[in-house]
PDB file of C-alpha atoms and ligand atoms in Angstrom:
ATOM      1  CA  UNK A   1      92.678 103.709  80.145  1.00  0.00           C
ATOM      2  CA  UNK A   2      92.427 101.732  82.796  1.00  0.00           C
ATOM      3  CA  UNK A   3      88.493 100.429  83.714  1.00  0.00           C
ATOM      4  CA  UNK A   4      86.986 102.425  86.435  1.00  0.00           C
ATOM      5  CA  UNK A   5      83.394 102.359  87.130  1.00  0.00           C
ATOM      6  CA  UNK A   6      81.613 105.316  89.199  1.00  0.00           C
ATOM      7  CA  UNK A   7      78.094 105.851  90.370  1.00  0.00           C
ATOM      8  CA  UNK A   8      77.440 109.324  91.814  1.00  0.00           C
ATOM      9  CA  UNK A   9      74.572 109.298  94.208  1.00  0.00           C
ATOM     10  CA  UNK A  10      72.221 108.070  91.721  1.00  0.00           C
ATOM     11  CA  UNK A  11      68.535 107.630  92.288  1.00  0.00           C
ATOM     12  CA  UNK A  12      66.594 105.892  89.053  1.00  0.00           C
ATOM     13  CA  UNK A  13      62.463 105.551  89.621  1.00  0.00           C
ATOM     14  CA  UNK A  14      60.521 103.754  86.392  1.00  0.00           C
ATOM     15  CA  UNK A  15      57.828 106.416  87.045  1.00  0.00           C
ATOM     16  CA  UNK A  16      55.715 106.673  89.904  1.00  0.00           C
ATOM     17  CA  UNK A  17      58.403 106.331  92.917  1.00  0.00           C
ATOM     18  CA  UNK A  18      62.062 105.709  93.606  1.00  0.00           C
ATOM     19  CA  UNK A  19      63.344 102.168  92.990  1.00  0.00           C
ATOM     20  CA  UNK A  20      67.336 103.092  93.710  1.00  0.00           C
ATOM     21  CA  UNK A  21      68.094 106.184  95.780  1.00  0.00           C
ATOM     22  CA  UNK A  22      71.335 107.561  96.517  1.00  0.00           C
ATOM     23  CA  UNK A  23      73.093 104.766  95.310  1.00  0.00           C
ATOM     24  CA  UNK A  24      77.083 105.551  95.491  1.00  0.00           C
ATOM     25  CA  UNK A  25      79.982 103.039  94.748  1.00  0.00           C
ATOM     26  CA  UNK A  26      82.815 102.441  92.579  1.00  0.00           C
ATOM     27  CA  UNK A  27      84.395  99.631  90.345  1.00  0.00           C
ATOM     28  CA  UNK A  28      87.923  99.633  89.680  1.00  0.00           C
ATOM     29  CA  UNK A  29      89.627  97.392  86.918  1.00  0.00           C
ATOM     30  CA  UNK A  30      90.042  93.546  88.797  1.00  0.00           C
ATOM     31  CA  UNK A  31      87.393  93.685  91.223  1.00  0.00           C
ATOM     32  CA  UNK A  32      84.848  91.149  91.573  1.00  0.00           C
ATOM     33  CA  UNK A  33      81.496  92.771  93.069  1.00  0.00           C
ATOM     34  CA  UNK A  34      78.626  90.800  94.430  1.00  0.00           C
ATOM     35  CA  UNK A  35      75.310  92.507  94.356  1.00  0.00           C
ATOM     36  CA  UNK A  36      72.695  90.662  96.830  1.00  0.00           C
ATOM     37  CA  UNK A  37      69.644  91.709  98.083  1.00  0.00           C
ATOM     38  CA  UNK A  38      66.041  90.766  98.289  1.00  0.00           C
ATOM     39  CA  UNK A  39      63.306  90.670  95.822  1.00  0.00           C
ATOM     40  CA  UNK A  40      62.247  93.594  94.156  1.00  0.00           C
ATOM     41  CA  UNK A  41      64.808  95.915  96.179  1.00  0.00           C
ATOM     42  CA  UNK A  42      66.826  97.156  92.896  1.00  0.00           C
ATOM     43  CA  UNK A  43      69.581  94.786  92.221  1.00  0.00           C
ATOM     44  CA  UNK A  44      68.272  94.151  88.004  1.00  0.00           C
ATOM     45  CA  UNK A  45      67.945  98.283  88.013  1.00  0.00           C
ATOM     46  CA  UNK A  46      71.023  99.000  88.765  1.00  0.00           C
ATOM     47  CA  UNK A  47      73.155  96.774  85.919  1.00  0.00           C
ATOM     48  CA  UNK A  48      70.803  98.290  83.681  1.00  0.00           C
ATOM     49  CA  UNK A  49      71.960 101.617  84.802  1.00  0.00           C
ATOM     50  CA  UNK A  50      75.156 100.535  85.119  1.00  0.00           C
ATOM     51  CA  UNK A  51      75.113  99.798  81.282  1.00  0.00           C
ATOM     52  CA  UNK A  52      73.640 102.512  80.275  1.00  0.00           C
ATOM     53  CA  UNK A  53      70.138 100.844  78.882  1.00  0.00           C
ATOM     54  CA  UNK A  54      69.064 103.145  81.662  1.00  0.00           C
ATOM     55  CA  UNK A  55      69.937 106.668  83.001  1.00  0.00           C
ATOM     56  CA  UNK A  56      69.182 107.631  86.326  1.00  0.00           C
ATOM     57  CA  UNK A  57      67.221 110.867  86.998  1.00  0.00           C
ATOM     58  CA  UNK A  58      69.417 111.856  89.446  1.00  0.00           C
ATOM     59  CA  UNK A  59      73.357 111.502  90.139  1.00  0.00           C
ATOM     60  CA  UNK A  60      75.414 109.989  87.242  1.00  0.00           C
ATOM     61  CA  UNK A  61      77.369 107.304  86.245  1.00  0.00           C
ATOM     62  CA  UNK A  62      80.681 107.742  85.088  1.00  0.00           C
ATOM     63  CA  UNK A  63      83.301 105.181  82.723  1.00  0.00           C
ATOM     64  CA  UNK A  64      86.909 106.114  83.482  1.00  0.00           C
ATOM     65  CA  UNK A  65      85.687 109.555  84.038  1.00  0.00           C
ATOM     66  CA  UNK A  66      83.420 109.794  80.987  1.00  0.00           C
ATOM     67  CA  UNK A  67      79.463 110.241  81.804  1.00  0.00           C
ATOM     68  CA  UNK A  68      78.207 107.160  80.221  1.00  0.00           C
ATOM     69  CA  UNK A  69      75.549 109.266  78.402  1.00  0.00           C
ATOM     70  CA  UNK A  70      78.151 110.774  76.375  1.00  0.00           C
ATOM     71  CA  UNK A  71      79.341 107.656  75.111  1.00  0.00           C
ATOM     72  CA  UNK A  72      77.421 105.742  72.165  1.00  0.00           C
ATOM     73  CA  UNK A  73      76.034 102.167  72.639  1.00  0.00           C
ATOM     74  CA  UNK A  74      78.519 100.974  70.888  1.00  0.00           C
ATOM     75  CA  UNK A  75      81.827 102.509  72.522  1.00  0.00           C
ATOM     76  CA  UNK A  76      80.010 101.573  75.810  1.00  0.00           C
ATOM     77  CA  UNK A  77      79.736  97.832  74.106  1.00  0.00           C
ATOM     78  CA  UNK A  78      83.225  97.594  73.736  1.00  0.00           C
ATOM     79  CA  UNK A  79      84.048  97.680  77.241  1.00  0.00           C
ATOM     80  CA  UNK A  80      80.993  96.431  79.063  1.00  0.00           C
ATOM     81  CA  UNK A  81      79.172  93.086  78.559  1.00  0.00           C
ATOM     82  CA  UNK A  82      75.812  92.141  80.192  1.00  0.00           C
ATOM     83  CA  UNK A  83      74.222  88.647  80.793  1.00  0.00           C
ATOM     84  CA  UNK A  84      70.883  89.413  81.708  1.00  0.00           C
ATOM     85  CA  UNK A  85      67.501  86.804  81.993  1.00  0.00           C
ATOM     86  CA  UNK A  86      65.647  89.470  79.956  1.00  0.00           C
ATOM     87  CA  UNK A  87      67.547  88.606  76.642  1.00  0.00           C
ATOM     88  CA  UNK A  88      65.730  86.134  75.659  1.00  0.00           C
ATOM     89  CA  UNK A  89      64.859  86.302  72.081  1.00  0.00           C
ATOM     90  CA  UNK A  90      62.554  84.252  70.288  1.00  0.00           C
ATOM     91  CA  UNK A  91      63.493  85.108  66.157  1.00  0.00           C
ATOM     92  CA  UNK A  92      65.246  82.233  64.742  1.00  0.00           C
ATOM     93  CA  UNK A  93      68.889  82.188  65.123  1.00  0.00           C
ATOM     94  CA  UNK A  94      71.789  79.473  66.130  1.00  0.00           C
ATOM     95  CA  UNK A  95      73.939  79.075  68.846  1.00  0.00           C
ATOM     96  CA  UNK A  96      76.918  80.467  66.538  1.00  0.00           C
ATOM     97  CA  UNK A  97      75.244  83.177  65.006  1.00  0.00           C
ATOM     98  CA  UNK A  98      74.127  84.447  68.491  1.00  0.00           C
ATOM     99  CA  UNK A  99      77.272  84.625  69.990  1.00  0.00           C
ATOM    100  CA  UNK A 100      78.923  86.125  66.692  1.00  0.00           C
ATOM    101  CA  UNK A 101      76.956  89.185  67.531  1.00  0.00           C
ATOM    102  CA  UNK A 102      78.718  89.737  70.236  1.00  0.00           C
ATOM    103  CA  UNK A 103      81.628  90.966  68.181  1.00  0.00           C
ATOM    104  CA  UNK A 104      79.468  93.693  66.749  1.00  0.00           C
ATOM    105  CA  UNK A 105      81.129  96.387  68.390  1.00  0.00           C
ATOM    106  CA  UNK A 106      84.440  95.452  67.275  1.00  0.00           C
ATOM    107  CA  UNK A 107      83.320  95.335  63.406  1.00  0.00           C
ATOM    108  CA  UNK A 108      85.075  97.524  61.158  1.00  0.00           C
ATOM    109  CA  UNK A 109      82.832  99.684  58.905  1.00  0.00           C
ATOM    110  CA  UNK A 110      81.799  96.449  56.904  1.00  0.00           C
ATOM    111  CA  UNK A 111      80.240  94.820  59.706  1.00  0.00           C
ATOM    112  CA  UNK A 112      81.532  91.730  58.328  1.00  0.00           C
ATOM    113  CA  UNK A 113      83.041  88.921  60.600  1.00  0.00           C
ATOM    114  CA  UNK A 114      86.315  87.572  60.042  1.00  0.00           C
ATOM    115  CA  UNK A 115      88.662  84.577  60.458  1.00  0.00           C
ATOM    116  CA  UNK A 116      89.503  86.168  64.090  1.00  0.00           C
ATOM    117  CA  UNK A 117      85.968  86.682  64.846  1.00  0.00           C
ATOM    118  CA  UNK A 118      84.854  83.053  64.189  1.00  0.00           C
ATOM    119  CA  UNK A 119      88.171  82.050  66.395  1.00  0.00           C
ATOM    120  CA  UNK A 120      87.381  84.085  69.226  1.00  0.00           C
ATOM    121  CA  UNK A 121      83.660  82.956  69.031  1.00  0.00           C
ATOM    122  CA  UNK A 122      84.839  79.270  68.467  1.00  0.00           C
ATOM    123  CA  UNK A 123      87.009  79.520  71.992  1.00  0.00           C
ATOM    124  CA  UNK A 124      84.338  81.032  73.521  1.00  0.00           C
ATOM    125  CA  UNK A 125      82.169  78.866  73.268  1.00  0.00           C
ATOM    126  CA  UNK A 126      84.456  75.637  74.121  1.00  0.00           C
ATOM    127  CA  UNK A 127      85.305  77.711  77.198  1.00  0.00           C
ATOM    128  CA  UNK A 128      81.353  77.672  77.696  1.00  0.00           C
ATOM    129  CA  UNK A 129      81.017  73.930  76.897  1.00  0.00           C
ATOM    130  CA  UNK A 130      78.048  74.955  74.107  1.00  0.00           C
ATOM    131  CA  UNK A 131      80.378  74.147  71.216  1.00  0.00           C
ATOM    132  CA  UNK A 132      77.675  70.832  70.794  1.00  0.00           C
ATOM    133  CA  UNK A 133      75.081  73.567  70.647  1.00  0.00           C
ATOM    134  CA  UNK A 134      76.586  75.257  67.921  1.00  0.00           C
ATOM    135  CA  UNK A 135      74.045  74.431  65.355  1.00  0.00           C
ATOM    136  CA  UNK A 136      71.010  74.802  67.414  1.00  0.00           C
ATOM    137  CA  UNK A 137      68.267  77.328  67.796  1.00  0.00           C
ATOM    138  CA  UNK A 138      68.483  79.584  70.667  1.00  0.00           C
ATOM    139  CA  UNK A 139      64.986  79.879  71.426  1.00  0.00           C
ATOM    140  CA  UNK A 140      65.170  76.116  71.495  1.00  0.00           C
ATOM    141  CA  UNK A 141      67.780  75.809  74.411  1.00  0.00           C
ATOM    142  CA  UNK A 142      67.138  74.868  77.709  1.00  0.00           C
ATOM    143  CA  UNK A 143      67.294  78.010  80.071  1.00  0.00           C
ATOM    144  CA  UNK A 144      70.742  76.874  81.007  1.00  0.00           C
ATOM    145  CA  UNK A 145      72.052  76.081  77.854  1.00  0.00           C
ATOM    146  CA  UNK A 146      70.693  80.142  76.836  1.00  0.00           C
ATOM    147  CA  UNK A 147      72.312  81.286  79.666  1.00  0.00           C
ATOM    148  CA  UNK A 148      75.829  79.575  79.133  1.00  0.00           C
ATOM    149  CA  UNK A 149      75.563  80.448  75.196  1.00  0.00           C
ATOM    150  CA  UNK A 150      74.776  84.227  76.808  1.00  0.00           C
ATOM    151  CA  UNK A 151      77.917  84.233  78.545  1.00  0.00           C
ATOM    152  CA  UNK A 152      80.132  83.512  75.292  1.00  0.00           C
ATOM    153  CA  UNK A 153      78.342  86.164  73.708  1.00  0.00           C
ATOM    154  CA  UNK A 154      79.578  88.128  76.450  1.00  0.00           C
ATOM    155  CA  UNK A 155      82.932  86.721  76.466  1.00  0.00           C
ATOM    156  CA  UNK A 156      83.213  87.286  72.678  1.00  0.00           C
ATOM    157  CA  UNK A 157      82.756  90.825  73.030  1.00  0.00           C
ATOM    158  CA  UNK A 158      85.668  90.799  74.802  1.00  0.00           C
ATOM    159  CA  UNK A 159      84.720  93.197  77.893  1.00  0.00           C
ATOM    160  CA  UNK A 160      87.069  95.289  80.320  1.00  0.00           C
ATOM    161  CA  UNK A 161      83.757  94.672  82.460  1.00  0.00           C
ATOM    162  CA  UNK A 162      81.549  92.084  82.416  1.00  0.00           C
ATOM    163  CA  UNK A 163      78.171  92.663  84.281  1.00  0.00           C
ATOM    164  CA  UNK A 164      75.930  89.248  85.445  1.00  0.00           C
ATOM    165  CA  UNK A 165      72.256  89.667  86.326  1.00  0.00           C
ATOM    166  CA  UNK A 166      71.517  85.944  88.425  1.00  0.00           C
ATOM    167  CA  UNK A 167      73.646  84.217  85.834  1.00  0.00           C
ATOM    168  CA  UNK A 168      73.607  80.799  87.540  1.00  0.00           C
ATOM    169  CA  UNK A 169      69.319  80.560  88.010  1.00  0.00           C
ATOM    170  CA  UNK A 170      68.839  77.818  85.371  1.00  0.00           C
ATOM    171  CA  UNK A 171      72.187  75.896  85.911  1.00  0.00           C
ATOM    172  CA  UNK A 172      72.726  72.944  87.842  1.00  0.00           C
ATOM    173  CA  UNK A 173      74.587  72.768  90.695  1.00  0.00           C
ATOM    174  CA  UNK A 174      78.134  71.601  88.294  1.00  0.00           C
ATOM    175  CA  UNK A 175      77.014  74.076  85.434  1.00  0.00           C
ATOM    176  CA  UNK A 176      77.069  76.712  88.679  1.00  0.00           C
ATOM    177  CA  UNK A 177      80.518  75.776  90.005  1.00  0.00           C
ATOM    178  CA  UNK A 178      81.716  75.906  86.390  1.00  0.00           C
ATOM    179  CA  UNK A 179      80.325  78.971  85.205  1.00  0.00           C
ATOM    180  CA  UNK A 180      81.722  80.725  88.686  1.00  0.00           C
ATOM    181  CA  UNK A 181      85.122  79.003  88.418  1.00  0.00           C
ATOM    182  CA  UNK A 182      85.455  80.491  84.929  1.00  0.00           C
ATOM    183  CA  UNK A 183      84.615  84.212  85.394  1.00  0.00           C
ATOM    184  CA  UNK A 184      86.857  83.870  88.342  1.00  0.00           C
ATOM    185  CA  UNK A 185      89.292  82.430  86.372  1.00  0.00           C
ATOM    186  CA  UNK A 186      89.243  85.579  84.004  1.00  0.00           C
ATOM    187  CA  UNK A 187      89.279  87.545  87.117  1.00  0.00           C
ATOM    188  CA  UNK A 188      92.043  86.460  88.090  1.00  0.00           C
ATOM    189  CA  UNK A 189      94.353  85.782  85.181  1.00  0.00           C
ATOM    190  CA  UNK A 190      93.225  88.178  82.818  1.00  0.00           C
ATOM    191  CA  UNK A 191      91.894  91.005  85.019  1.00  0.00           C
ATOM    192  CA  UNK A 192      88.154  91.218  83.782  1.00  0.00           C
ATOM    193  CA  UNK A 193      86.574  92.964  86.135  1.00  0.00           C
ATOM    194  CA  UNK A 194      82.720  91.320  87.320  1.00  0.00           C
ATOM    195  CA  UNK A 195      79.815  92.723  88.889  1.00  0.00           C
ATOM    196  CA  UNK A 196      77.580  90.272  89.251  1.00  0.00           C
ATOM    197  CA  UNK A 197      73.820  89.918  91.070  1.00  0.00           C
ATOM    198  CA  UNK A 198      72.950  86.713  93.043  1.00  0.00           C
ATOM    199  CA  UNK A 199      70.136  85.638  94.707  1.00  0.00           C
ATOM    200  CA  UNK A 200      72.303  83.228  96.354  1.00  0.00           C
ATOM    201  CA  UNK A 201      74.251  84.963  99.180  1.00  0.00           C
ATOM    202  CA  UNK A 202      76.197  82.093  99.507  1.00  0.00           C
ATOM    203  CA  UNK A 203      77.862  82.571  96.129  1.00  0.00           C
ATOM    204  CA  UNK A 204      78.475  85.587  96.044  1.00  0.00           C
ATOM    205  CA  UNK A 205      80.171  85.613  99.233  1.00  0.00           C
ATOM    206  CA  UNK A 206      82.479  82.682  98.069  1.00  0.00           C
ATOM    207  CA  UNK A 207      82.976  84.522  94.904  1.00  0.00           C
ATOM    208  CA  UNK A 208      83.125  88.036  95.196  1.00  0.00           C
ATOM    209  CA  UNK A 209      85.955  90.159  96.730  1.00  0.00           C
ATOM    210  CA  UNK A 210      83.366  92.761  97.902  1.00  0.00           C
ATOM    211  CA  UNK A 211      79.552  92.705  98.511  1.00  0.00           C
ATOM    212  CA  UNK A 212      76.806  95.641  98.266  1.00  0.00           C
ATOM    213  CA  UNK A 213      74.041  94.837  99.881  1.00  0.00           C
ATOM    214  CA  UNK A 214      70.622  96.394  98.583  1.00  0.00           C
ATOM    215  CA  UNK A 215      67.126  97.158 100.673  1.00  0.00           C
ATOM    216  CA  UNK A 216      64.253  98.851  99.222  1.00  0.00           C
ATOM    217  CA  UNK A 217      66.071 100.817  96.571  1.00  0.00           C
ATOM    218  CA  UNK A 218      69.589 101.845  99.027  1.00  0.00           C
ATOM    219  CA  UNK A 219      72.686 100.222  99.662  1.00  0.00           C
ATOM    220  CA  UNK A 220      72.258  99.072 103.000  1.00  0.00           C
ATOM    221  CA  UNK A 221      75.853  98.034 103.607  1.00  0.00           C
ATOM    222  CA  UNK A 222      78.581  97.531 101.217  1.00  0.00           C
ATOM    223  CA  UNK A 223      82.250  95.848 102.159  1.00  0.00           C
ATOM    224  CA  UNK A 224      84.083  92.685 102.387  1.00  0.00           C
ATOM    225  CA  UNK A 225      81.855  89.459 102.608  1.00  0.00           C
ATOM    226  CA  UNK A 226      82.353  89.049 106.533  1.00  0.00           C
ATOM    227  CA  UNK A 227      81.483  92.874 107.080  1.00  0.00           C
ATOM    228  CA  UNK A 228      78.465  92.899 104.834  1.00  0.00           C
ATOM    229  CA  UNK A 229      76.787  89.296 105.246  1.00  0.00           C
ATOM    230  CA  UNK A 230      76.136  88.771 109.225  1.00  0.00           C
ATOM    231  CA  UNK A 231      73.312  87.161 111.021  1.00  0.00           C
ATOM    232  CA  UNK A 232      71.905  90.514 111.939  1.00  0.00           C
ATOM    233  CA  UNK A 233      72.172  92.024 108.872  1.00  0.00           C
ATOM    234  CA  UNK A 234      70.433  88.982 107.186  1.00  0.00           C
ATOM    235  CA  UNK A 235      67.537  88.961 109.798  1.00  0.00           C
ATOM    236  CA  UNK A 236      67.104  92.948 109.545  1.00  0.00           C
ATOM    237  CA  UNK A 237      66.855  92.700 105.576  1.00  0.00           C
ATOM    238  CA  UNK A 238      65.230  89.651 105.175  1.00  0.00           C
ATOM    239  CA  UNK A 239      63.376  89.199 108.300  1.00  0.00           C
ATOM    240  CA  UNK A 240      64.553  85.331 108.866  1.00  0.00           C
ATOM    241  CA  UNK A 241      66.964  83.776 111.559  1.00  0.00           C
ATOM    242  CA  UNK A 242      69.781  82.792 109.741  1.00  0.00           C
ATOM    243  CA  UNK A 243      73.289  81.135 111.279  1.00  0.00           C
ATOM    244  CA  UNK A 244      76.109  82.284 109.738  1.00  0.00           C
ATOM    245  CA  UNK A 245      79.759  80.668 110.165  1.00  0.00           C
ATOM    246  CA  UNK A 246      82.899  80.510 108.054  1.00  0.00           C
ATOM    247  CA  UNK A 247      82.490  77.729 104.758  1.00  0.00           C
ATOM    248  CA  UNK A 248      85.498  75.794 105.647  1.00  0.00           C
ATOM    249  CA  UNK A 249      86.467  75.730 101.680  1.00  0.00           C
ATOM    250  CA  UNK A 250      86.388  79.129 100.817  1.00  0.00           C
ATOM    251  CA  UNK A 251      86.794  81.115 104.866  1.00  0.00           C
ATOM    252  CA  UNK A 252      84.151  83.036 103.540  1.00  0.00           C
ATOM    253  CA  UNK A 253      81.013  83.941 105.439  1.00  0.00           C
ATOM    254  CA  UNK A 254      78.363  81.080 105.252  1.00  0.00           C
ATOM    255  CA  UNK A 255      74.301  81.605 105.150  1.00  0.00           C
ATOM    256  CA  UNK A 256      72.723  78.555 106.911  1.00  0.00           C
ATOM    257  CA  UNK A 257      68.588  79.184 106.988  1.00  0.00           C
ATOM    258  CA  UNK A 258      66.806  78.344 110.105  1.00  0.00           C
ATOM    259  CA  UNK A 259      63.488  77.534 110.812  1.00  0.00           C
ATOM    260  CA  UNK A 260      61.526  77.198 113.861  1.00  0.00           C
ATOM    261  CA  UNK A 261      59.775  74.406 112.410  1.00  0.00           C
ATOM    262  CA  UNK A 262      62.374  72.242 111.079  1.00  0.00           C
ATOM    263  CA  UNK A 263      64.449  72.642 114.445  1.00  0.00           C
ATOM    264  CA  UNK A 264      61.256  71.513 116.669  1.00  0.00           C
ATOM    265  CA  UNK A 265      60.714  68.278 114.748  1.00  0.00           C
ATOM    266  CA  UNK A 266      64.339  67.448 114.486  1.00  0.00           C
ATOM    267  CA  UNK A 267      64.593  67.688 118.408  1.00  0.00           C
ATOM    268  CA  UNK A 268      61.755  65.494 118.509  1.00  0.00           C
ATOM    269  CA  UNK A 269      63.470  62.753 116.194  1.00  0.00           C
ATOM    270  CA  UNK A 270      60.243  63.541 113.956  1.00  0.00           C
ATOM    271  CA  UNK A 271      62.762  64.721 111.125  1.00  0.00           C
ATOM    272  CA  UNK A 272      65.838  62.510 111.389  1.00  0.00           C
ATOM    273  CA  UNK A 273      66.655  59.373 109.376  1.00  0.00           C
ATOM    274  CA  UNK A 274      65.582  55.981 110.834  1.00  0.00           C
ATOM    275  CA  UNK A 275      68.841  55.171 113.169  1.00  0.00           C
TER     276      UNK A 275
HETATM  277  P1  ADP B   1      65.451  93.001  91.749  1.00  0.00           P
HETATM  278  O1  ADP B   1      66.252  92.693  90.536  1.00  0.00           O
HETATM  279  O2  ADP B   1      66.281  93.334  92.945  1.00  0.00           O
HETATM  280  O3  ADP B   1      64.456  91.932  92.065  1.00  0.00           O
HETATM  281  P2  ADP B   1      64.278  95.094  90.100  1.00  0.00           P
HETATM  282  O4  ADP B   1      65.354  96.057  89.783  1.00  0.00           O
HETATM  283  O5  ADP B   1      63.884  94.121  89.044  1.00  0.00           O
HETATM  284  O6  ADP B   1      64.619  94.356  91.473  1.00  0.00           O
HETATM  285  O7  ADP B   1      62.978  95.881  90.508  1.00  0.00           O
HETATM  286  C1  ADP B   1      63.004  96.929  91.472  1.00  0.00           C
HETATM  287  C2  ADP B   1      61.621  97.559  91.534  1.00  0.00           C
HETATM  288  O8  ADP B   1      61.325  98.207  90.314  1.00  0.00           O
HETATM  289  C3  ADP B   1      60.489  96.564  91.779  1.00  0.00           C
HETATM  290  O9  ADP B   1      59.561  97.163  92.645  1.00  0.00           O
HETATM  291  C4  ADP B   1      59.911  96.361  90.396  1.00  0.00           C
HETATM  292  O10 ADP B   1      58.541  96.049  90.472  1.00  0.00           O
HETATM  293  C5  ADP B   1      60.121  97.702  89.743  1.00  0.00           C
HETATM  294  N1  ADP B   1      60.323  97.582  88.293  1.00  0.00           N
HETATM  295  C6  ADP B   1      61.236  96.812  87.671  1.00  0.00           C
HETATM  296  N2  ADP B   1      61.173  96.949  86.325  1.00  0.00           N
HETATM  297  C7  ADP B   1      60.170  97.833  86.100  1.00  0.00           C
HETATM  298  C8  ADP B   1      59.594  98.387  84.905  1.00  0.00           C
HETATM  299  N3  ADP B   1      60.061  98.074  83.677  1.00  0.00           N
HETATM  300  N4  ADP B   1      58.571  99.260  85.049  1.00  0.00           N
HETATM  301  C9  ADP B   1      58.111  99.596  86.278  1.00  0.00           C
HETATM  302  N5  ADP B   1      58.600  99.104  87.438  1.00  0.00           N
HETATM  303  C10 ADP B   1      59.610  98.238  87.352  1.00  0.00           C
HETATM  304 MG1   MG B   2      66.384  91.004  89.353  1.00  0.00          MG
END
C-alpha cells in the first residue's frame, strides 16, 4: 500500500503543558518535507510522534490509514526509519554490527542475518562512505562519522519513510552536501519519502519540496519554500532582520542574517579587507 503519513490535530505535552498543539499535516509516498523552526518549539517531538516512540494525548497519527498505535514496533520498523542525535549508544559494538541491526525487522523467525543482509548492509555503507569504519567502535566515532554510520542503519532497514532529526549537525560542509545529495537521490529515483528537521533554513529550503514551519508547539505556516520562508515570517518567529532572495543554484528561497552591527562597521570601512 502505498506510504501515506497522517497527523490528525495532534497535541503531545511531556507533562506539565503542551509542547505540539493542533498539529495537522500529511505525508504522501515521494515527498520530501522540511521541518524548521526555532529552539525548543517542537520540531524533535514531533518525529518522535511521528514514529510512534511517542503518542500524542490528543488527535492521532495514522500509516496508510492504520492508527500507528495499532501497529507493533516492528511492522512500524519496516516502513519507517529514524536518524535521531539521541541514539547514541555507548555498549561496545562496530560499525558493521550497528548497521546490521537495522535489518532486524526484516529477520525471519531466526533472527539470523543472511548473505542478503550483509550485502545490503555492505552497499549501505559504501553509499555512506563508512565502509573504512567498518571495524570500528561506534562509541568511538567522531559525531559525524555516528551520524553517517546512523544513516546506513537507516538505509539498511530499507524504509518507505525515512525520518531525519538535524542529520547534518556534526558534518562538514562536503559530508553535508553529500549526505543531502544522497537522500535526495533516493527521493528521487527510488521514491523514499523524507521528513527531515533542520536547523538550517537554508537547507531545507534547497532540499525540501515543502516546508512546515513550527512556533511554540503549532505549525505556524506550512507550504512551498517561497510561501513558508519570507523575511517577515523569519523576523515574526525568530525576532531577527533577515534578507531573503532567490539562491541562484537551487531558485529556492535564500536566508541571509543581518545585523545592525556588522552593517554599521562595514559602512564605516571598519569591517572590510585592506583595499
Ligand atoms: P526542538 O527539537 O524543536 O528544539 P523539542 O521537541 O526537543 O524541540 O522540545 C520541545 C519542548 O519540549 C521544549 O520546551 C523541551 O524543553 C521540552 N521537552 C523535550 N523533551 C522533553 C522531555 N523528555 N521531558 C520534558 N520536556 C521535554
Ligand atoms: Mg530538536
Amino acid at each position: 500500500m502505498a506510504l501515506d503519513l497522517k497527523a490528525n490535530n495532534i497535541s503531545f505535552s511531556y507533562g506539565t503543558h503542551w509542547v505540539l498543539q493542533d498539529i495537522s499535516f500529511e505525508v504522501s509516498a515521494g515527498d520530501f518535507l522540511g521541518i524548521i523552526g526555532p529552539n525548543g518549539s517542537g520540531k524533535s517531538t514531533l518525529i518522535k510522534l511521528l514514529d510512534g516512540v511517542l503518542t500524542p494525548q490528543q488527535g492521532d497519527i495514522q500509516l496508510s490509514g492504520v492508527k500507528l498505535t495499532d501497529l507493533t514496533r516492528r511492522e512500524i520498523a519496516r516502513r519507517i526509519a529514524v536518524v535521531s542525535p539521541g541514539l547514541w549508544l555507548n555498549f561496545s559494538v562496530n560499525v558493521q554490527q550497528l548497521v546490521l541491526m537495522g535489518r532486524y525487522p526484516h529477520l525471519g523467525n531466526l533472527r539470523f542475518e543472511g548473505k542478503r543482509d550483509y550485502r545490503i548492509a555492505r552497499e549501505a555503507m559504501a553509499l555512506t562512505d563508512v565502509s573504512d569504519l567498518a571495524h570500528r567502535y561506534f562509541h568511538e566515532l567522531s559525531g559525524g562519522e555516528r551520524q553517517r554510520v546512523l544513516l546506513a542503519k537507516a538505509l539498511v532497514q530499507q524504509p518507505e519513510l525515512l525520518l531525519l532529526d538535524e542529520p547534518t549537525v556534526y558534518l562538514d560542509i562536503n559530508h553535508t552536501v553529500d549526505f543531502f545529495d544522497l537522500i535526495k537521490k533516493m527521493n528521487r529515483e527510488q521514491g523514499l519519502t523524507v521528513v527531515v528537521v533542520s536547523h538550517d533554513i537554508n537547507l531545507a529550503a534547497d532540499y525540501a519540496d515543502r516546508i512546515v514551519l513550527l512556533n511554540q508547539g503549532r505549525i505556524f505556516r506550512q507550504g512551498f519554500p517561497y510561501e513558508v520562508i519570507t523575511a517577515e515570517h523569519i523576523h515574526t518567529i525568530y525576532g531577527k532582520k533577515v534578507l531573503v532572495d532567490t539562491n541562484p543554484t537551487t531558485s529556492k528561497p535564500r536566508v541571509t542574517l543581518f545585523s545592525d552591527l556588522l552593517s554599521r562597521l562595514t559602512k564605516e570601512g571598519v569591517n572590510n579587507q585592506p583595499a
